[in-house]
Tab-separated table of C-alpha atoms in Angstrom:
chain	number	residue	atom	x	y	z
A	124	UNK	CA	136.474	66.526	89.722
A	125	UNK	CA	138.138	64.378	87.090
A	126	UNK	CA	137.376	61.273	89.089
A	127	UNK	CA	133.708	62.264	89.087
A	128	UNK	CA	133.755	62.876	85.282
A	129	UNK	CA	135.303	59.495	84.697
A	130	UNK	CA	132.694	57.691	86.769
A	131	UNK	CA	130.436	55.637	84.439
A	132	UNK	CA	127.284	56.882	86.137
A	133	UNK	CA	128.150	60.581	86.042
A	134	UNK	CA	126.759	61.331	82.602
A	135	UNK	CA	123.515	59.345	83.027
A	136	UNK	CA	122.982	61.067	86.365
A	137	UNK	CA	123.557	64.445	84.692
A	138	UNK	CA	121.092	63.677	82.025
A	139	UNK	CA	118.535	62.693	84.628
A	140	UNK	CA	119.071	65.959	86.469
A	141	UNK	CA	118.719	67.920	83.281
A	142	UNK	CA	115.426	66.154	82.500
A	143	UNK	CA	114.107	66.920	85.898
A	144	UNK	CA	115.123	70.572	85.573
A	145	UNK	CA	113.367	70.723	82.183
A	146	UNK	CA	110.182	69.420	83.850
A	147	UNK	CA	110.448	71.941	86.666
A	148	UNK	CA	110.540	74.722	84.047
A	149	UNK	CA	107.485	73.459	82.173
A	150	UNK	CA	105.399	71.981	84.999
A	151	UNK	CA	104.398	73.970	88.121
A	152	UNK	CA	104.959	72.012	91.269
A	153	UNK	CA	106.772	69.189	89.578
A	154	UNK	CA	108.887	68.423	92.592
A	155	UNK	CA	106.058	68.849	95.198
A	156	UNK	CA	104.970	65.776	97.001
A	157	UNK	CA	101.626	65.767	98.821
A	158	UNK	CA	100.023	63.516	101.398
A	159	UNK	CA	96.420	62.621	100.559
A	160	UNK	CA	94.516	59.996	102.543
A	161	UNK	CA	97.767	58.654	103.922
A	162	UNK	CA	99.262	58.191	100.407
A	163	UNK	CA	102.131	60.115	98.805
A	164	UNK	CA	101.284	61.804	95.484
A	165	UNK	CA	103.278	63.863	93.081
A	166	UNK	CA	105.027	63.800	89.737
A	167	UNK	CA	108.207	62.267	91.215
A	168	UNK	CA	106.150	59.550	92.894
A	169	UNK	CA	104.415	58.821	89.568
A	170	UNK	CA	107.796	58.389	87.817
A	171	UNK	CA	108.745	55.727	90.347
A	172	UNK	CA	105.303	54.093	90.255
A	173	UNK	CA	104.969	53.965	86.496
A	174	UNK	CA	108.644	53.112	86.053
A	175	UNK	CA	108.436	50.132	88.474
A	176	UNK	CA	107.668	47.512	85.768
A	177	UNK	CA	110.478	48.759	83.554
A	178	UNK	CA	112.985	48.675	86.449
A	179	UNK	CA	112.003	45.031	87.204
A	180	UNK	CA	112.439	43.948	83.578
A	181	UNK	CA	115.671	45.830	83.293
A	182	UNK	CA	117.088	44.147	86.387
A	183	UNK	CA	116.451	40.704	84.890
A	184	UNK	CA	117.858	41.890	81.567
A	185	UNK	CA	121.009	43.138	83.342
A	186	UNK	CA	121.984	39.668	84.494
A	187	UNK	CA	121.201	38.110	81.135
A	188	UNK	CA	123.344	40.683	79.341
A	189	UNK	CA	126.068	40.229	81.898
A	190	UNK	CA	126.363	36.592	80.770
A	191	UNK	CA	126.773	37.815	77.194
A	192	UNK	CA	123.179	37.044	76.189
A	193	UNK	CA	120.037	38.974	75.498
A	194	UNK	CA	116.370	38.299	76.099
A	195	UNK	CA	113.804	39.669	73.534
A	196	UNK	CA	110.934	37.666	74.992
A	197	UNK	CA	110.418	39.603	78.266
A	198	UNK	CA	107.637	41.727	76.711
A	199	UNK	CA	105.751	38.584	75.657
A	200	UNK	CA	106.228	37.123	79.169
A	201	UNK	CA	104.724	40.306	80.556
A	202	UNK	CA	101.646	39.793	78.344
A	203	UNK	CA	101.369	36.071	79.225
A	204	UNK	CA	101.594	36.707	82.981
A	205	UNK	CA	98.930	39.404	82.959
A	206	UNK	CA	96.541	37.398	80.719
A	207	UNK	CA	96.775	34.185	82.840
A	208	UNK	CA	96.310	36.036	86.150
A	209	UNK	CA	93.306	38.060	84.851
A	210	UNK	CA	91.810	34.999	83.240
A	211	UNK	CA	91.969	33.148	86.552
A	212	UNK	CA	90.559	36.042	88.542
A	213	UNK	CA	87.750	36.618	86.071
A	214	UNK	CA	86.591	33.076	86.568
A	215	UNK	CA	86.255	33.402	90.378
A	216	UNK	CA	82.849	33.657	91.963
A	217	UNK	CA	84.289	36.264	94.292
A	218	UNK	CA	87.005	38.299	92.550
A	219	UNK	CA	87.891	39.920	95.955
A	220	UNK	CA	88.933	36.589	97.329
A	221	UNK	CA	92.581	36.926	98.543
A	222	UNK	CA	93.136	33.165	98.119
A	223	UNK	CA	91.961	33.287	94.610
A	224	UNK	CA	94.092	36.243	93.730
A	225	UNK	CA	97.168	34.610	95.392
A	226	UNK	CA	96.488	31.441	93.291
A	227	UNK	CA	96.317	33.630	90.105
A	228	UNK	CA	99.564	35.294	91.010
A	229	UNK	CA	101.210	31.983	91.777
A	230	UNK	CA	100.124	30.437	88.462
A	231	UNK	CA	101.317	33.426	86.470
A	232	UNK	CA	104.721	33.492	88.128
A	233	UNK	CA	105.083	29.691	87.734
A	234	UNK	CA	104.358	29.923	84.060
A	235	UNK	CA	106.831	32.792	83.753
A	236	UNK	CA	109.516	30.644	85.442
A	237	UNK	CA	108.814	27.814	82.938
A	238	UNK	CA	109.115	30.176	80.021
A	239	UNK	CA	112.395	31.563	81.373
A	240	UNK	CA	113.791	28.105	81.986
A	241	UNK	CA	112.798	27.194	78.367
A	242	UNK	CA	114.876	30.167	77.106
A	243	UNK	CA	117.820	29.145	79.237
A	244	UNK	CA	117.730	25.586	77.984
A	245	UNK	CA	117.613	26.632	74.382
A	246	UNK	CA	120.646	28.931	74.971
A	247	UNK	CA	122.723	26.808	77.324
A	248	UNK	CA	121.531	23.309	76.426
A	249	UNK	CA	120.790	23.449	72.720
A	250	UNK	CA	123.507	26.077	71.931
A	251	UNK	CA	121.099	28.417	70.074
A	252	UNK	CA	122.178	32.047	69.895
A	253	UNK	CA	120.329	34.056	72.570
A	254	UNK	CA	118.845	36.493	70.143
A	255	UNK	CA	117.295	33.605	68.109
A	256	UNK	CA	116.212	31.547	71.120
A	257	UNK	CA	114.385	34.411	72.787
A	258	UNK	CA	112.968	35.643	69.433
A	259	UNK	CA	111.147	32.360	69.242
A	260	UNK	CA	109.422	32.931	72.547
A	261	UNK	CA	108.903	36.622	71.667
A	262	UNK	CA	106.723	35.590	68.786
A	263	UNK	CA	105.214	32.460	70.386
A	264	UNK	CA	104.602	34.240	73.737
A	265	UNK	CA	102.367	36.858	72.032
A	266	UNK	CA	100.366	34.000	70.464
A	267	UNK	CA	100.155	32.233	73.841
A	268	UNK	CA	98.929	35.442	75.556
A	269	UNK	CA	96.197	35.949	72.947
A	270	UNK	CA	95.276	32.297	73.173
A	271	UNK	CA	94.894	32.563	76.873
A	272	UNK	CA	92.837	35.674	76.542
A	273	UNK	CA	90.919	34.229	73.568
A	274	UNK	CA	91.824	37.292	71.518
A	275	UNK	CA	89.825	39.558	73.906
A	276	UNK	CA	90.762	42.127	76.562
A	277	UNK	CA	90.034	40.505	79.948
A	278	UNK	CA	88.769	42.945	82.567
A	279	UNK	CA	88.701	42.180	86.238
A	280	UNK	CA	87.257	43.977	89.330
A	281	UNK	CA	89.361	42.816	92.181
A	282	UNK	CA	90.572	45.095	95.002
A	283	UNK	CA	93.291	42.656	96.230
A	284	UNK	CA	94.650	42.380	92.643
A	285	UNK	CA	94.459	46.147	92.215
A	286	UNK	CA	96.924	46.527	95.099
A	287	UNK	CA	99.812	45.070	93.111
A	288	UNK	CA	100.063	47.814	90.490
A	289	UNK	CA	97.784	50.575	91.747
A	290	UNK	CA	97.634	50.189	95.455
A	291	UNK	CA	99.638	51.695	98.350
A	292	UNK	CA	101.296	50.320	101.436
A	293	UNK	CA	103.007	52.399	104.155
A	294	UNK	CA	102.246	55.573	102.136
A	295	UNK	CA	104.167	54.307	99.145
A	296	UNK	CA	102.994	52.707	95.947
A	297	UNK	CA	102.961	48.908	96.406
A	298	UNK	CA	104.840	48.432	93.135
A	299	UNK	CA	107.681	50.685	94.313
A	300	UNK	CA	108.006	48.515	97.520
A	301	UNK	CA	108.097	45.296	95.355
A	302	UNK	CA	110.883	46.866	93.244
A	303	UNK	CA	112.889	47.821	96.273
A	304	UNK	CA	112.576	44.297	97.635
A	305	UNK	CA	113.634	42.647	94.380
A	306	UNK	CA	116.485	45.142	93.986
A	307	UNK	CA	117.733	44.511	97.523
A	308	UNK	CA	117.512	40.750	97.156
A	309	UNK	CA	119.246	40.876	93.768
A	310	UNK	CA	122.075	43.128	95.121
A	311	UNK	CA	122.543	40.839	98.139
A	312	UNK	CA	122.774	37.688	95.987
A	313	UNK	CA	125.083	39.211	93.391
A	314	UNK	CA	127.266	41.547	95.467
A	315	UNK	CA	127.355	39.864	98.856
A	316	UNK	CA	127.591	36.299	97.621
A	317	UNK	CA	129.704	34.721	94.876
A	318	UNK	CA	126.836	34.591	92.467
A	319	UNK	CA	127.710	37.974	90.874
A	320	UNK	CA	131.282	36.821	90.257
A	321	UNK	CA	129.980	33.618	88.584
A	322	UNK	CA	127.693	35.650	86.323
A	323	UNK	CA	130.552	37.982	85.339
A	324	UNK	CA	132.895	35.062	84.817
A	325	UNK	CA	130.466	33.327	82.449
A	326	UNK	CA	129.893	36.569	80.599
A	327	UNK	CA	133.657	37.154	80.276
A	328	UNK	CA	134.427	33.646	78.903
A	329	UNK	CA	131.850	30.848	79.326
A	330	UNK	CA	134.191	28.112	78.157
A	331	UNK	CA	137.005	29.199	80.396
A	332	UNK	CA	134.539	29.371	83.285
A	333	UNK	CA	133.423	25.848	82.577
A	334	UNK	CA	137.024	24.609	82.486
A	335	UNK	CA	137.617	26.390	85.816
A	336	UNK	CA	134.814	24.265	87.358
A	337	UNK	CA	131.988	26.741	87.097
A	338	UNK	CA	128.664	25.257	85.894
A	339	UNK	CA	128.161	27.890	83.280
A	340	UNK	CA	125.100	26.223	81.749
A	341	UNK	CA	123.352	26.282	85.100
A	342	UNK	CA	124.215	29.986	85.588
A	343	UNK	CA	122.865	30.830	82.166
A	344	UNK	CA	119.578	28.928	82.772
A	345	UNK	CA	119.273	30.661	86.153
A	346	UNK	CA	119.649	34.254	84.793
A	347	UNK	CA	117.125	33.679	81.986
A	348	UNK	CA	114.707	32.192	84.578
A	349	UNK	CA	115.161	35.158	86.819
A	350	UNK	CA	114.628	37.600	83.891
A	351	UNK	CA	111.323	35.854	83.148
A	352	UNK	CA	110.330	35.981	86.818
A	353	UNK	CA	110.951	39.754	86.858
A	354	UNK	CA	108.942	40.140	83.622
A	355	UNK	CA	106.177	38.053	85.174
A	356	UNK	CA	105.960	40.349	88.156
A	357	UNK	CA	106.024	43.357	85.850
A	358	UNK	CA	103.081	41.818	83.932
A	359	UNK	CA	101.143	41.563	87.116
A	360	UNK	CA	101.770	45.194	87.877
A	361	UNK	CA	100.762	46.428	84.448
A	362	UNK	CA	97.540	44.407	84.212
A	363	UNK	CA	96.712	45.225	87.872
A	364	UNK	CA	97.146	48.984	87.282
A	365	UNK	CA	94.511	48.968	84.491
A	366	UNK	CA	92.467	46.047	85.867
A	367	UNK	CA	92.645	44.302	82.499
A	368	UNK	CA	94.900	42.163	80.378
A	369	UNK	CA	95.591	42.858	76.737
A	370	UNK	CA	97.615	40.069	75.141
A	371	UNK	CA	98.357	42.081	72.112
A	372	UNK	CA	99.657	45.299	73.557
A	373	UNK	CA	100.692	44.604	77.160
A	374	UNK	CA	104.508	44.948	77.518
A	375	UNK	CA	104.918	45.905	73.856
A	376	UNK	CA	108.484	47.142	73.194
A	377	UNK	CA	109.366	46.982	76.912
A	378	UNK	CA	112.215	44.700	76.003
A	379	UNK	CA	113.855	47.483	73.972
A	380	UNK	CA	113.364	49.979	76.789
A	381	UNK	CA	114.982	47.427	79.222
A	382	UNK	CA	117.945	46.901	76.923
A	383	UNK	CA	118.360	50.724	76.611
A	384	UNK	CA	118.188	51.041	80.402
A	385	UNK	CA	120.882	48.464	80.900
A	386	UNK	CA	123.163	50.068	78.258
A	387	UNK	CA	122.626	53.554	79.646
A	388	UNK	CA	123.493	52.172	83.053
A	389	UNK	CA	126.959	51.163	81.816
A	390	UNK	CA	126.654	47.411	81.424
A	391	UNK	CA	128.418	46.243	78.330
A	392	UNK	CA	126.406	44.226	75.753
A	393	UNK	CA	129.433	41.934	75.300
A	394	UNK	CA	129.008	40.623	78.837
A	395	UNK	CA	131.094	40.698	81.941
A	396	UNK	CA	130.798	43.400	84.522
A	397	UNK	CA	127.395	44.837	85.282
A	398	UNK	CA	125.819	47.542	87.406
A	399	UNK	CA	122.415	47.247	89.051
A	400	UNK	CA	122.512	50.855	90.219
A	401	UNK	CA	123.258	51.937	86.713
A	402	UNK	CA	120.356	49.940	85.363
A	403	UNK	CA	117.942	51.538	87.849
A	404	UNK	CA	119.273	54.924	86.848
A	405	UNK	CA	118.799	54.132	83.155
A	406	UNK	CA	115.225	52.986	83.713
A	407	UNK	CA	114.408	56.174	85.638
A	408	UNK	CA	115.879	58.221	82.686
A	409	UNK	CA	113.614	56.484	80.220
A	410	UNK	CA	110.555	56.887	82.444
A	411	UNK	CA	111.377	60.560	83.238
A	412	UNK	CA	111.855	61.124	79.440
A	413	UNK	CA	108.340	59.682	78.852
A	414	UNK	CA	106.982	62.073	81.481
A	415	UNK	CA	108.846	64.926	79.934
A	416	UNK	CA	107.426	64.191	76.469
A	417	UNK	CA	103.907	64.553	77.830
A	418	UNK	CA	104.660	67.583	80.053
A	419	UNK	CA	106.318	69.744	77.337
A	420	UNK	CA	103.725	68.826	74.811
A	421	UNK	CA	105.695	66.897	72.285
A	422	UNK	CA	103.342	65.842	69.375
A	423	UNK	CA	102.357	62.123	69.782
A	424	UNK	CA	103.469	61.317	66.196
A	425	UNK	CA	107.017	62.403	67.001
A	426	UNK	CA	107.230	60.839	70.468
A	427	UNK	CA	109.274	57.793	69.498
A	428	UNK	CA	111.649	59.952	67.329
A	429	UNK	CA	112.167	62.418	70.235
A	430	UNK	CA	112.758	59.506	72.657
A	431	UNK	CA	115.308	57.937	70.306
A	432	UNK	CA	117.125	61.267	69.855
A	433	UNK	CA	117.495	61.788	73.557
A	434	UNK	CA	118.683	58.162	74.180
A	435	UNK	CA	121.283	58.635	71.388
A	436	UNK	CA	122.560	61.754	73.121
A	437	UNK	CA	122.850	59.810	76.388
A	438	UNK	CA	124.742	57.029	74.727
A	439	UNK	CA	127.102	59.398	72.997
A	440	UNK	CA	127.870	61.268	76.261
A	441	UNK	CA	128.733	57.912	77.871
A	442	UNK	CA	131.171	57.079	75.119
A	443	UNK	CA	134.735	58.083	76.154
A	444	UNK	CA	135.876	58.057	72.502
A	445	UNK	CA	133.055	60.486	71.533
A	446	UNK	CA	133.778	62.768	74.530
A	447	UNK	CA	137.487	62.830	73.605
A	448	UNK	CA	136.682	63.905	70.039
A	449	UNK	CA	133.945	66.311	71.067
A	450	UNK	CA	136.022	68.098	73.603
A	451	UNK	CA	139.246	67.823	71.540
A	452	UNK	CA	141.033	65.600	74.059
A	453	UNK	CA	143.476	63.010	73.122
A	454	UNK	CA	142.660	59.566	74.333
A	455	UNK	CA	146.312	58.584	74.483
A	456	UNK	CA	149.244	60.706	75.505
A	457	UNK	CA	151.926	61.324	72.820
A	458	UNK	CA	154.971	59.172	73.240
A	459	UNK	CA	158.163	61.219	73.955
A	460	UNK	CA	161.306	60.434	72.190
A	461	UNK	CA	164.307	59.681	74.366
A	462	UNK	CA	167.158	62.074	74.173
A	463	UNK	CA	170.306	61.061	72.359
A	464	UNK	CA	172.258	58.592	74.328
A	465	UNK	CA	169.376	58.009	76.780
A	466	UNK	CA	167.861	54.565	77.110
A	467	UNK	CA	164.080	54.295	76.566
A	468	UNK	CA	162.185	52.772	79.540
A	469	UNK	CA	159.616	50.127	78.586
A	470	UNK	CA	156.969	49.365	81.246
A	471	UNK	CA	156.738	45.667	82.290
């Protein structure tokens, strides 16, 4: 039992269970899953479907934070990706053309990769602090998205494009399948290969890693590029789900939710060790919290305050120091004085 309490994912998992129980009390049939026209429907399925973009962005953010950095520009990349893909599709003679939609997706993801590489070069090559380097693209990216959309909301009517964020495949939402594929690939590359150790090494001490023969700059550029790629895919999902692109509001504040998901999942902001499973759990907590706010009828003007309050509680429960004080536990055992004439033993 003590081992379970000390596990870093115990408290986030407990909060997620409590949120689900709260929804069960306020919403009839919250846990029920139905099959309609060969598709799975239900509140739990909706949490995974609407939380898919956040999980993707948070996965990319996890690797960036593991290297000791941070990426504030992912929300802008979401907007840029959606705007470019919708602009390309809106110009097609046949918006249902699969080739045209694939070209739009390819262009959007290619631009996302370029933007991510730009962030990585600013951080690793120019030596700019990550929060400043990505803040530049956070501001410029919004301008670029509005420039692409010409300050308008671009609407599309394309069934192949609708599949990305609002379609189903094998009874599951297509977005959930994409998230599972990206998560499996990321877990394989970072946990089955040496890439994860390199990322954690750079996050622990970039200069020591470089002296040990690790190309720390290349690792940093790679994780920022990966984060932008995840954000680009999330942008395709969001714009596809609503069949439109809003350069001003798409992906707004998603970078903060992604950072919160990573922190809730147990990854330290100072870099080093990271947890992909914890990040997914954190993203699900945030999405479930959003669903809970609507289900229990929290007034819209207090939504952000309520959300911040719950996230604060989660972070406090994760803190060993806070738990030790709250439950009146001592974090360190009292040293015992040796008896007279007895030699004190000092551990090596």
